[in-house]
Structure formats: C-alpha cells, structure tokens
Amino acid sequence: MTSLDGRIHDYLKQITYGGNDGIVTTFAIVAGFAGAEAQGVVGLGVLAVLIFGLANLTADAVSMGMGEFLSGRSATELFRARHAQVVDRVTRDPKTAAASMAEHLVAQGLAREDARHTADHLATSPTLMADLVLRYDYGMEAPDSHNLRARAFVTFLAFVFFGAIPLAPFVLLPENAGRFGWSVAATTLALVLLGLLRTAATGERAARSVAETVLVGGLCAVVAYLAGLFVAGLG
C-alpha cells in the first residue's frame, strides 16, 4: 500500500461524509431553485443560486469540520473516562474481572480451562484488560486522538471541494447554456467519483458503491426539486 493509499484509508470517512454532504447540500439548493422556476417564479436567477449556494457551502463546511473535531474529542474523552474506571475496577478486583473475561474468551472459541488461564494472565495488566473489557462489554475501540484537527480539516476541504461542483456551471457557463442540466451532469459525475473513491479505499464492489452514492444523492436532489415546486406553487 502506498502512502497515498494509506492516507485515503485514514481519512475515508471524512472524505466520503464531507464530500457527499457537500454535493447534496449545494445541489439541493440548485434543484430547489430549479423547481421554483419551473413553477414560473421569476427573480430566481443565477445570482440567487450563487448567493444561497455559496453561503450555505461555507457555513456548512465550517459546521461539518467543527462537528467532526468536537465529536472526535468527545469520543476520546468518553473512552478515557470509561477506561480509567475499568482499570480501577480491575486493579481492585482482578479475580472478578478475570472470570468475566474468561467467559468472553470461551464465547470466542477458547476451551474453558485455557480461557481462564489466559484471563488470569491478562488481569495482571489492568490497562490491557481494560482495553479488552471496553471492546467486549461496551463495543468501544480506542479512538485515534492524534489527528482530530487533520480529520476536521479534511472534512472541511471535502465538503468545499465536492460541494462547489454543483455550483460550477452557474459560475462558468453563460445563461443560455442550460446551467441546470450541466449541474445535474456534474453532480452525478461527482457522486460517481465519490463512489469509486470508496471502492478504491475499501475494496467493495464498484457497482454497489457507486449505486449507493448516486441513489442517495439523487433522492435528496429529487426531494429538493419537488420542495421547490411545492413551495413556489403555494405562491
């Protein structure tokens, strides 16, 4: 695995979530305006699309990045607090901790005698025992607390980069060039690329990954378009 592949794996969640939310958020605005214009509402030109789209893009990108940072820090603090509690419990009562761990090891396929022997040894290391207890009893893994800022920044960048794609035709193309159609095409292509990125990083089937990404984004776009039609129709 190259260093680039490794970085994609490390930040796959942030790239996928940030990118997908960025695409859906900004294209929802584009689709909503298109739906309103389809009902004959006037005055909803390219300037309105860009103002609302860019304002939403920047605000949500910051919100996504900060949310990633704060949620990661909260998860780290929660893990540390529970880990300290379990370490204290194992230190005070290693026999009970070993008996409980032995049951987990038996459930994993170890013979009962081997499980008890292994658990007794594990109980001599409260820190290691706490790691295993949190995994088996709470389903908690030690979070990576070293790259919180990097993950937040990647989320922000992915949101901005992918979120700008649906708006690009309204900036780059003249008014009579069918901007909304080009926005639909660019958005679909961006969703396909995001699905392929998932495939490259996880090894899952490309057809499934791309289909899921495009369908979710497409569903949100259709809902936004229909909402634009409905709200404009009320006027």
Short mmCIF file of C-alpha atoms in Angstrom, two decimals:
data_model
loop_
_atom_site.label_atom_id
_atom_site.label_comp_id
_atom_site.label_asym_id
_atom_site.label_seq_id
_atom_site.Cartn_x
_atom_site.Cartn_y
_atom_site.Cartn_z
CA MET A 1 0.00 0.00 0.00
CA THR A 2 1.40 3.40 -0.97
CA SER A 3 1.46 6.34 1.42
CA LEU A 4 -1.32 7.96 -0.64
CA ASP A 5 -3.49 4.85 -0.32
CA GLY A 6 -2.81 4.86 3.39
CA ARG A 7 -3.93 8.47 3.73
CA ILE A 8 -7.11 7.74 1.77
CA HIS A 9 -7.86 4.88 4.16
CA ASP A 10 -7.15 7.07 7.18
CA TYR A 11 -9.48 9.81 6.05
CA LEU A 12 -12.01 7.83 4.02
CA LYS A 13 -14.86 8.56 6.42
CA GLN A 14 -14.17 12.29 6.40
CA ILE A 15 -13.79 12.45 2.60
CA THR A 16 -16.93 10.40 1.99
CA TYR A 17 -19.17 12.12 4.52
CA GLY A 18 -17.85 15.61 3.85
CA GLY A 19 -17.93 15.17 0.08
CA ASN A 20 -21.36 13.57 -0.05
CA ASP A 21 -22.90 16.16 2.27
CA GLY A 22 -21.27 18.96 0.29
CA ILE A 23 -22.67 17.69 -3.01
CA VAL A 24 -26.14 17.04 -1.65
CA THR A 25 -26.35 20.31 0.28
CA THR A 26 -25.45 22.62 -2.57
CA PHE A 27 -27.25 20.68 -5.28
CA ALA A 28 -30.38 20.69 -3.12
CA ILE A 29 -30.30 24.48 -3.34
CA VAL A 30 -29.80 24.35 -7.12
CA ALA A 31 -32.63 21.82 -7.50
CA GLY A 32 -34.91 23.80 -5.21
CA PHE A 33 -34.43 26.96 -7.28
CA ALA A 34 -34.96 24.97 -10.47
CA GLY A 35 -38.19 23.59 -9.09
CA ALA A 36 -39.37 27.06 -8.15
CA GLU A 37 -38.51 28.41 -11.59
CA ALA A 38 -40.39 25.50 -13.17
CA GLN A 39 -43.50 26.89 -11.47
CA GLY A 40 -42.93 30.24 -13.18
CA VAL A 41 -41.44 32.07 -10.20
CA VAL A 42 -39.36 34.96 -11.51
CA GLY A 43 -36.35 36.67 -9.98
CA LEU A 44 -34.60 33.47 -9.01
CA GLY A 45 -31.64 33.85 -11.31
CA VAL A 46 -28.05 32.77 -11.13
CA LEU A 47 -27.16 35.40 -8.55
CA ALA A 48 -29.68 33.99 -6.09
CA VAL A 49 -28.39 30.46 -6.66
CA LEU A 50 -24.81 31.56 -6.08
CA ILE A 51 -25.57 33.67 -3.01
CA PHE A 52 -27.55 30.96 -1.26
CA GLY A 53 -25.31 28.17 -2.54
CA LEU A 54 -22.01 29.75 -1.51
CA ALA A 55 -23.36 30.97 1.83
CA ASN A 56 -24.66 27.50 2.62
CA LEU A 57 -21.46 25.89 1.32
CA THR A 58 -19.13 27.90 3.54
CA ALA A 59 -21.32 27.80 6.65
CA ASP A 60 -21.99 24.07 6.43
CA ALA A 61 -18.35 23.29 5.63
CA VAL A 62 -17.24 25.04 8.82
CA SER A 63 -20.03 23.34 10.75
CA MET A 64 -19.06 19.91 9.39
CA GLY A 65 -15.39 20.42 10.20
CA MET A 66 -16.09 21.64 13.73
CA GLY A 67 -18.60 18.85 14.25
CA GLU A 68 -16.01 16.27 13.23
CA PHE A 69 -13.48 17.77 15.65
CA LEU A 70 -15.89 18.04 18.60
CA SER A 71 -17.39 14.57 18.09
CA GLY A 72 -13.90 13.07 17.88
CA ARG A 73 -12.79 14.83 21.04
CA SER A 74 -15.97 13.76 22.87
CA ALA A 75 -15.42 10.14 21.84
CA THR A 76 -11.82 10.32 23.06
CA GLU A 77 -12.81 11.80 26.42
CA LEU A 78 -15.57 9.22 26.88
CA PHE A 79 -13.19 6.37 26.13
CA ARG A 80 -10.57 7.70 28.54
CA ALA A 81 -13.10 8.13 31.34
CA ARG A 82 -14.50 4.61 30.97
CA HIS A 83 -11.03 3.17 30.52
CA ALA A 84 -9.91 4.73 33.82
CA GLN A 85 -12.98 3.32 35.57
CA VAL A 86 -12.32 -0.19 34.27
CA VAL A 87 -8.62 0.00 35.16
CA ASP A 88 -9.61 0.93 38.72
CA ARG A 89 -12.14 -1.90 38.88
CA VAL A 90 -9.67 -4.48 37.58
CA THR A 91 -6.99 -3.25 39.99
CA ARG A 92 -9.35 -3.56 42.96
CA ASP A 93 -10.91 -6.91 42.00
CA PRO A 94 -8.79 -8.78 39.42
CA LYS A 95 -10.45 -12.14 40.11
CA THR A 96 -13.92 -10.94 39.13
CA ALA A 97 -12.51 -9.21 36.06
CA ALA A 98 -10.66 -12.37 35.06
CA ALA A 99 -13.78 -14.51 35.49
CA SER A 100 -15.79 -12.15 33.28
CA MET A 101 -13.07 -12.03 30.64
CA ALA A 102 -12.81 -15.82 30.65
CA GLU A 103 -16.49 -16.01 29.61
CA HIS A 104 -15.80 -13.70 26.68
CA LEU A 105 -12.84 -15.84 25.61
CA VAL A 106 -14.94 -19.01 25.83
CA ALA A 107 -17.54 -17.33 23.61
CA GLN A 108 -14.71 -16.66 21.13
CA GLY A 109 -13.93 -20.38 20.95
CA LEU A 110 -11.27 -20.97 23.62
CA ALA A 111 -11.54 -24.01 25.85
CA ARG A 112 -12.74 -23.01 29.31
CA GLU A 113 -9.51 -24.00 31.06
CA ASP A 114 -7.38 -22.13 28.51
CA ALA A 115 -9.70 -19.14 28.71
CA ARG A 116 -9.44 -18.95 32.47
CA HIS A 117 -5.67 -19.32 32.36
CA THR A 118 -5.39 -16.56 29.73
CA ALA A 119 -7.77 -14.27 31.62
CA ASP A 120 -5.75 -14.68 34.84
CA HIS A 121 -2.64 -13.50 32.99
CA LEU A 122 -4.50 -10.60 31.39
CA ALA A 123 -5.72 -9.48 34.81
CA THR A 124 -2.11 -8.80 35.82
CA SER A 125 -2.16 -5.92 33.30
CA PRO A 126 -5.14 -3.69 34.20
CA THR A 127 -4.55 -1.42 31.21
CA LEU A 128 -4.65 -4.27 28.68
CA MET A 129 -7.59 -5.83 30.49
CA ALA A 130 -9.46 -2.51 30.35
CA ASP A 131 -8.91 -2.35 26.57
CA LEU A 132 -10.49 -5.78 26.14
CA VAL A 133 -13.33 -5.12 28.58
CA LEU A 134 -14.31 -1.95 26.74
CA ARG A 135 -14.24 -3.82 23.45
CA TYR A 136 -16.33 -6.78 24.61
CA ASP A 137 -18.66 -5.11 27.11
CA TYR A 138 -19.17 -1.70 25.50
CA GLY A 139 -18.14 -2.21 21.88
CA MET A 140 -15.62 0.64 22.24
CA GLU A 141 -12.28 0.86 20.48
CA ALA A 142 -9.56 3.33 21.40
CA PRO A 143 -10.18 6.34 19.13
CA ASP A 144 -7.38 7.96 17.21
CA SER A 145 -7.00 11.20 19.16
CA HIS A 146 -3.81 12.32 17.40
CA ASN A 147 -5.37 13.55 14.17
CA LEU A 148 -8.54 15.32 15.29
CA ARG A 149 -7.57 18.60 13.65
CA ALA A 150 -6.46 16.84 10.47
CA ARG A 151 -9.74 14.91 10.23
CA ALA A 152 -11.72 18.10 10.79
CA PHE A 153 -9.73 19.89 8.07
CA VAL A 154 -10.16 17.02 5.61
CA THR A 155 -13.92 17.06 6.26
CA PHE A 156 -13.97 20.82 5.61
CA LEU A 157 -11.95 20.51 2.39
CA ALA A 158 -14.01 17.58 1.08
CA PHE A 159 -17.23 19.47 1.74
CA VAL A 160 -15.97 22.59 -0.05
CA PHE A 161 -14.40 20.76 -2.99
CA PHE A 162 -17.30 18.45 -3.79
CA GLY A 163 -19.93 20.97 -2.74
CA ALA A 164 -18.61 23.51 -5.24
CA ILE A 165 -19.20 21.14 -8.17
CA PRO A 166 -22.99 21.65 -8.50
CA LEU A 167 -22.42 25.43 -8.45
CA ALA A 168 -19.61 25.43 -11.02
CA PRO A 169 -21.84 25.58 -14.13
CA PHE A 170 -23.56 28.70 -12.77
CA VAL A 171 -20.17 30.39 -12.49
CA LEU A 172 -18.50 29.13 -15.65
CA LEU A 173 -21.28 28.92 -18.24
CA PRO A 174 -23.37 31.64 -19.91
CA GLU A 175 -27.05 31.99 -19.07
CA ASN A 176 -28.38 30.27 -22.19
CA ALA A 177 -26.11 27.21 -21.83
CA GLY A 178 -28.52 25.06 -19.82
CA ARG A 179 -26.78 25.56 -16.49
CA PHE A 180 -29.15 23.35 -14.52
CA GLY A 181 -28.64 20.43 -16.90
CA TRP A 182 -24.88 20.79 -16.65
CA SER A 183 -25.18 20.99 -12.88
CA VAL A 184 -27.11 17.72 -12.85
CA ALA A 185 -24.42 16.09 -15.02
CA ALA A 186 -21.55 17.47 -12.93
CA THR A 187 -23.22 16.41 -9.70
CA THR A 188 -23.83 12.90 -11.00
CA LEU A 189 -20.21 12.63 -12.10
CA ALA A 190 -19.03 13.86 -8.69
CA LEU A 191 -21.19 11.26 -6.93
CA VAL A 192 -19.80 8.54 -9.21
CA LEU A 193 -16.23 9.64 -8.44
CA LEU A 194 -17.01 9.62 -4.73
CA GLY A 195 -18.37 6.10 -5.04
CA LEU A 196 -15.24 4.99 -6.92
CA LEU A 197 -13.10 6.52 -4.19
CA ARG A 198 -14.92 4.33 -1.68
CA THR A 199 -14.22 1.33 -3.88
CA ALA A 200 -10.51 2.13 -4.20
CA ALA A 201 -10.12 2.54 -0.46
CA THR A 202 -12.31 -0.30 0.83
CA GLY A 203 -12.23 -2.89 -1.95
CA GLU A 204 -16.03 -3.19 -2.04
CA ARG A 205 -17.75 -3.76 -5.39
CA ALA A 206 -17.69 -0.66 -7.57
CA ALA A 207 -21.26 -1.13 -8.80
CA ARG A 208 -22.65 -1.25 -5.29
CA SER A 209 -20.57 1.64 -4.00
CA VAL A 210 -21.39 3.92 -6.95
CA ALA A 211 -25.06 2.95 -6.96
CA GLU A 212 -25.48 3.70 -3.25
CA THR A 213 -23.73 7.05 -3.53
CA VAL A 214 -25.65 8.17 -6.63
CA LEU A 215 -29.02 6.94 -5.34
CA VAL A 216 -28.70 8.73 -2.00
CA GLY A 217 -27.59 11.96 -3.65
CA GLY A 218 -30.25 11.64 -6.35
CA LEU A 219 -33.02 11.05 -3.82
CA CYS A 220 -32.06 14.20 -1.92
CA ALA A 221 -31.99 16.17 -5.17
CA VAL A 222 -35.45 14.96 -6.20
CA VAL A 223 -36.86 15.85 -2.79
CA ALA A 224 -35.35 19.35 -3.04
CA TYR A 225 -36.71 19.83 -6.56
CA LEU A 226 -40.20 18.75 -5.51
CA ALA A 227 -39.99 21.02 -2.47
CA GLY A 228 -39.18 23.93 -4.78
CA LEU A 229 -42.15 23.07 -6.96
CA PHE A 230 -44.45 22.80 -3.96
CA VAL A 231 -43.37 26.00 -2.21
CA ALA A 232 -43.47 28.01 -5.43
CA GLY A 233 -46.92 26.59 -6.16
CA LEU A 234 -48.20 27.90 -2.83
CA GLY A 235 -47.39 31.39 -4.01
#
